Amino acid sequence: AGIAVSNQDVVVAASWDGRAQLFDLPNWREVAEVDLTLAKGGSTSSRPSDDKNSPQGPDVLQNGEVGHSSSRSADDVSFADVACMPSEHDIFGLAVGSEIQLWKHSESGSERQAVLPHSKRISCLSFHAVHEILGCINGSDRATVWEAIE
C-alpha cells in the first residue's frame, strides 16, 4: 500500500485490497478509482458518480490486449506501492505483484497504459525527479530501471 501526490496535487492512494483512489486536493473532490478486483482485470470510474452499474470501458495495455485473466490471486491485486511521474502530471505507477502498471489519469477516469514485468514481487517503485525514468526493487536482490516515456 502507498500514497503519492502528483505535481497537480492529485493524491493517489493505493491499498492492499487492489483499489487505488484518486483525490483532487485543490478542488476537494474524488476524481477516479482503479479497482483490480473486478473480473476483467481492472476498471476505473470517474467520480462523483458511484453508480456501480454504469458501463466501464476496458483497460488498454501497451500491446493492445484488453484486460487480464478473471482468476486473480490476492498477490495479483495487492498494491505494494504507488508513485506519480513528476514530469507528466497525469501519469502514475502502481506496483502490483511482480509488475508495474502505468496509468494515465484524465477527467473521465484512468486508463492503463503499460504493464512492466519484474522478476519477483515488487516492494518499492519511484520515478526520477527530472528525467522520465522509473525504477523498482523487490525485497531482496534486484532493481530494475525503465525509460518511462509515452
PDB file of C-alpha atoms in Angstrom:
ATOM      1  CA  ALA A   1       0.000   0.000   0.000  1.00  0.00           C
ATOM      2  CA  GLY A   2       1.154   3.530  -0.597  1.00  0.00           C
ATOM      3  CA  ILE A   3       0.252   7.124  -1.256  1.00  0.00           C
ATOM      4  CA  ALA A   4       1.660   9.644  -3.735  1.00  0.00           C
ATOM      5  CA  VAL A   5       0.838  13.202  -4.806  1.00  0.00           C
ATOM      6  CA  SER A   6       1.168  14.414  -8.402  1.00  0.00           C
ATOM      7  CA  ASN A   7       2.612  17.814  -9.327  1.00  0.00           C
ATOM      8  CA  GLN A   8      -1.021  18.895  -9.904  1.00  0.00           C
ATOM      9  CA  ASP A   9      -1.924  17.953  -6.290  1.00  0.00           C
ATOM     10  CA  VAL A  10      -3.890  14.819  -7.158  1.00  0.00           C
ATOM     11  CA  VAL A  11      -3.445  12.230  -4.408  1.00  0.00           C
ATOM     12  CA  VAL A  12      -3.236   8.572  -5.460  1.00  0.00           C
ATOM     13  CA  ALA A  13      -3.898   6.255  -2.510  1.00  0.00           C
ATOM     14  CA  ALA A  14      -3.301   2.569  -3.274  1.00  0.00           C
ATOM     15  CA  SER A  15      -4.297  -0.173  -0.862  1.00  0.00           C
ATOM     16  CA  TRP A  16      -3.705  -3.892  -0.312  1.00  0.00           C
ATOM     17  CA  ASP A  17      -7.255  -4.662  -1.444  1.00  0.00           C
ATOM     18  CA  GLY A  18      -6.464  -3.831  -5.088  1.00  0.00           C
ATOM     19  CA  ARG A  19      -8.074  -0.410  -5.181  1.00  0.00           C
ATOM     20  CA  ALA A  20      -6.458   2.952  -5.820  1.00  0.00           C
ATOM     21  CA  GLN A  21      -8.412   6.132  -5.274  1.00  0.00           C
ATOM     22  CA  LEU A  22      -7.559   9.498  -6.828  1.00  0.00           C
ATOM     23  CA  PHE A  23      -8.458  12.692  -4.981  1.00  0.00           C
ATOM     24  CA  ASP A  24      -8.067  16.230  -6.362  1.00  0.00           C
ATOM     25  CA  LEU A  25      -6.855  18.360  -3.430  1.00  0.00           C
ATOM     26  CA  PRO A  26      -7.297  21.860  -4.954  1.00  0.00           C
ATOM     27  CA  ASN A  27     -10.916  21.117  -5.908  1.00  0.00           C
ATOM     28  CA  TRP A  28     -11.523  18.881  -2.872  1.00  0.00           C
ATOM     29  CA  ARG A  29     -13.188  16.022  -4.741  1.00  0.00           C
ATOM     30  CA  GLU A  30     -12.724  12.366  -5.600  1.00  0.00           C
ATOM     31  CA  VAL A  31     -11.886  12.037  -9.277  1.00  0.00           C
ATOM     32  CA  ALA A  32     -11.407   8.341 -10.052  1.00  0.00           C
ATOM     33  CA  GLU A  33     -10.841   4.853  -8.701  1.00  0.00           C
ATOM     34  CA  VAL A  34      -8.824   1.924 -10.054  1.00  0.00           C
ATOM     35  CA  ASP A  35     -10.189  -1.457  -8.959  1.00  0.00           C
ATOM     36  CA  LEU A  36      -8.189  -4.574  -9.882  1.00  0.00           C
ATOM     37  CA  THR A  37     -10.537  -6.922  -8.051  1.00  0.00           C
ATOM     38  CA  LEU A  38     -13.027  -6.830 -10.898  1.00  0.00           C
ATOM     39  CA  ALA A  39     -13.066  -9.952 -13.049  1.00  0.00           C
ATOM     40  CA  LYS A  40     -11.953  -8.216 -16.239  1.00  0.00           C
ATOM     41  CA  GLY A  41      -8.595  -7.298 -14.728  1.00  0.00           C
ATOM     42  CA  GLY A  42      -9.159  -3.768 -13.568  1.00  0.00           C
ATOM     43  CA  SER A  43     -11.558  -0.960 -14.104  1.00  0.00           C
ATOM     44  CA  THR A  44     -11.786   2.720 -13.483  1.00  0.00           C
ATOM     45  CA  SER A  45     -14.593   5.057 -12.830  1.00  0.00           C
ATOM     46  CA  SER A  46     -14.870   8.788 -12.661  1.00  0.00           C
ATOM     47  CA  ARG A  47     -16.306  10.470  -9.641  1.00  0.00           C
ATOM     48  CA  PRO A  48     -18.543  11.786  -8.177  1.00  0.00           C
ATOM     49  CA  SER A  49     -20.847   9.140  -9.643  1.00  0.00           C
ATOM     50  CA  ASP A  50     -20.679   5.984  -7.532  1.00  0.00           C
ATOM     51  CA  ASP A  51     -23.079   4.063  -9.731  1.00  0.00           C
ATOM     52  CA  LYS A  52     -21.601   0.550  -9.729  1.00  0.00           C
ATOM     53  CA  ASN A  53     -23.965  -0.442 -12.569  1.00  0.00           C
ATOM     54  CA  SER A  54     -22.620   2.122 -15.030  1.00  0.00           C
ATOM     55  CA  PRO A  55     -20.697   0.697 -18.008  1.00  0.00           C
ATOM     56  CA  GLN A  56     -16.929   0.673 -17.634  1.00  0.00           C
ATOM     57  CA  GLY A  57     -14.502   0.857 -20.533  1.00  0.00           C
ATOM     58  CA  PRO A  58     -11.839  -1.850 -20.910  1.00  0.00           C
ATOM     59  CA  ASP A  59      -8.240  -1.387 -19.795  1.00  0.00           C
ATOM     60  CA  VAL A  60      -5.941  -0.934 -22.767  1.00  0.00           C
ATOM     61  CA  LEU A  61      -2.482  -2.445 -22.388  1.00  0.00           C
ATOM     62  CA  GLN A  62       0.627  -1.318 -24.250  1.00  0.00           C
ATOM     63  CA  ASN A  63       0.420  -4.217 -26.685  1.00  0.00           C
ATOM     64  CA  GLY A  64      -3.257  -3.598 -27.454  1.00  0.00           C
ATOM     65  CA  GLU A  65      -4.619  -6.510 -25.408  1.00  0.00           C
ATOM     66  CA  VAL A  66      -7.580  -5.858 -23.178  1.00  0.00           C
ATOM     67  CA  GLY A  67      -7.903  -6.940 -19.551  1.00  0.00           C
ATOM     68  CA  HIS A  68      -6.394  -9.939 -17.783  1.00  0.00           C
ATOM     69  CA  SER A  69      -7.484 -13.382 -16.684  1.00  0.00           C
ATOM     70  CA  SER A  70     -10.520 -13.431 -14.426  1.00  0.00           C
ATOM     71  CA  SER A  71      -8.776 -15.739 -11.955  1.00  0.00           C
ATOM     72  CA  ARG A  72      -6.586 -13.437  -9.888  1.00  0.00           C
ATOM     73  CA  SER A  73      -4.858 -14.273  -6.618  1.00  0.00           C
ATOM     74  CA  ALA A  74      -4.521 -11.822  -3.721  1.00  0.00           C
ATOM     75  CA  ASP A  75      -0.918 -11.111  -4.801  1.00  0.00           C
ATOM     76  CA  ASP A  76      -2.170 -10.188  -8.271  1.00  0.00           C
ATOM     77  CA  VAL A  77      -4.349  -7.362  -6.940  1.00  0.00           C
ATOM     78  CA  SER A  78      -2.494  -6.146  -3.834  1.00  0.00           C
ATOM     79  CA  PHE A  79      -0.808  -2.801  -4.421  1.00  0.00           C
ATOM     80  CA  ALA A  80       2.615  -2.657  -2.760  1.00  0.00           C
ATOM     81  CA  ASP A  81       3.476   0.915  -3.766  1.00  0.00           C
ATOM     82  CA  VAL A  82       2.427   3.892  -5.891  1.00  0.00           C
ATOM     83  CA  ALA A  83       4.362   6.768  -7.474  1.00  0.00           C
ATOM     84  CA  CYS A  84       3.445   9.783  -9.608  1.00  0.00           C
ATOM     85  CA  MET A  85       5.597  10.870 -12.538  1.00  0.00           C
ATOM     86  CA  PRO A  86       6.928  14.373 -11.787  1.00  0.00           C
ATOM     87  CA  SER A  87       7.391  15.381 -15.432  1.00  0.00           C
ATOM     88  CA  GLU A  88       3.899  14.220 -16.519  1.00  0.00           C
ATOM     89  CA  HIS A  89       1.145  15.266 -14.113  1.00  0.00           C
ATOM     90  CA  ASP A  90      -1.320  12.644 -15.363  1.00  0.00           C
ATOM     91  CA  ILE A  91       0.877   9.505 -15.204  1.00  0.00           C
ATOM     92  CA  PHE A  92       1.174   7.278 -12.139  1.00  0.00           C
ATOM     93  CA  GLY A  93       2.584   3.823 -11.498  1.00  0.00           C
ATOM     94  CA  LEU A  94       1.199   1.035  -9.318  1.00  0.00           C
ATOM     95  CA  ALA A  95       3.311  -1.881  -8.064  1.00  0.00           C
ATOM     96  CA  VAL A  96       1.159  -4.997  -8.066  1.00  0.00           C
ATOM     97  CA  GLY A  97       2.655  -8.464  -7.661  1.00  0.00           C
ATOM     98  CA  SER A  98       5.643  -8.788  -9.955  1.00  0.00           C
ATOM     99  CA  GLU A  99       4.684  -5.968 -12.312  1.00  0.00           C
ATOM    100  CA  ILE A 100       4.338  -2.220 -12.519  1.00  0.00           C
ATOM    101  CA  GLN A 101       1.231  -0.853 -14.136  1.00  0.00           C
ATOM    102  CA  LEU A 102       1.476   2.613 -15.655  1.00  0.00           C
ATOM    103  CA  TRP A 103      -1.806   4.524 -15.695  1.00  0.00           C
ATOM    104  CA  LYS A 104      -2.871   7.812 -17.256  1.00  0.00           C
ATOM    105  CA  HIS A 105      -5.450   9.858 -15.406  1.00  0.00           C
ATOM    106  CA  SER A 106      -7.964  12.180 -17.052  1.00  0.00           C
ATOM    107  CA  GLU A 107     -11.263  13.772 -16.093  1.00  0.00           C
ATOM    108  CA  SER A 108     -13.091  10.743 -17.495  1.00  0.00           C
ATOM    109  CA  GLY A 109     -11.136   8.227 -15.380  1.00  0.00           C
ATOM    110  CA  SER A 110      -7.842   6.379 -15.580  1.00  0.00           C
ATOM    111  CA  GLU A 111      -6.599   4.106 -18.338  1.00  0.00           C
ATOM    112  CA  ARG A 112      -3.822   1.564 -18.018  1.00  0.00           C
ATOM    113  CA  GLN A 113      -1.043   2.459 -20.472  1.00  0.00           C
ATOM    114  CA  ALA A 114       1.529  -0.289 -19.935  1.00  0.00           C
ATOM    115  CA  VAL A 115       2.453  -3.306 -17.820  1.00  0.00           C
ATOM    116  CA  LEU A 116       6.152  -3.634 -16.950  1.00  0.00           C
ATOM    117  CA  PRO A 117       7.239  -7.080 -15.688  1.00  0.00           C
ATOM    118  CA  HIS A 118       9.751  -7.691 -12.890  1.00  0.00           C
ATOM    119  CA  SER A 119      11.410 -10.963 -11.916  1.00  0.00           C
ATOM    120  CA  LYS A 120       9.898 -11.035  -8.404  1.00  0.00           C
ATOM    121  CA  ARG A 121       7.271  -9.336  -6.269  1.00  0.00           C
ATOM    122  CA  ILE A 122       7.926  -5.573  -6.218  1.00  0.00           C
ATOM    123  CA  SER A 123       8.225  -3.792  -2.895  1.00  0.00           C
ATOM    124  CA  CYS A 124       9.025  -0.210  -3.967  1.00  0.00           C
ATOM    125  CA  LEU A 125       8.896   1.988  -7.065  1.00  0.00           C
ATOM    126  CA  SER A 126       9.961   5.534  -7.841  1.00  0.00           C
ATOM    127  CA  PHE A 127      10.108   7.980 -10.734  1.00  0.00           C
ATOM    128  CA  HIS A 128      13.177  10.156 -11.254  1.00  0.00           C
ATOM    129  CA  ALA A 129      12.522  13.776 -10.280  1.00  0.00           C
ATOM    130  CA  VAL A 130      13.661  15.241 -13.628  1.00  0.00           C
ATOM    131  CA  HIS A 131      14.138  12.507 -16.212  1.00  0.00           C
ATOM    132  CA  GLU A 132      11.399  10.162 -17.442  1.00  0.00           C
ATOM    133  CA  ILE A 133      12.878   7.141 -15.665  1.00  0.00           C
ATOM    134  CA  LEU A 134      11.109   4.652 -13.416  1.00  0.00           C
ATOM    135  CA  GLY A 135      12.839   2.269 -11.047  1.00  0.00           C
ATOM    136  CA  CYS A 136      11.647  -0.532  -8.798  1.00  0.00           C
ATOM    137  CA  ILE A 137      13.099  -3.067  -6.428  1.00  0.00           C
ATOM    138  CA  ASN A 138      11.974  -6.326  -4.924  1.00  0.00           C
ATOM    139  CA  GLY A 139      12.506  -7.098  -1.262  1.00  0.00           C
ATOM    140  CA  SER A 140      15.805  -8.911  -1.625  1.00  0.00           C
ATOM    141  CA  ASP A 141      18.062  -8.808  -4.635  1.00  0.00           C
ATOM    142  CA  ARG A 142      17.076  -6.989  -7.792  1.00  0.00           C
ATOM    143  CA  ALA A 143      16.416  -3.483  -9.036  1.00  0.00           C
ATOM    144  CA  THR A 144      15.063  -2.659 -12.491  1.00  0.00           C
ATOM    145  CA  VAL A 145      15.047   0.675 -14.322  1.00  0.00           C
ATOM    146  CA  TRP A 146      12.914   1.640 -17.338  1.00  0.00           C
ATOM    147  CA  GLU A 147      12.580   4.703 -19.508  1.00  0.00           C
ATOM    148  CA  ALA A 148       9.019   5.824 -18.817  1.00  0.00           C
ATOM    149  CA  ILE A 149       8.126   7.686 -21.990  1.00  0.00           C
ATOM    150  CA  GLU A 150       4.913   7.563 -23.995  1.00  0.00           C
TER     151      GLU A 150
END
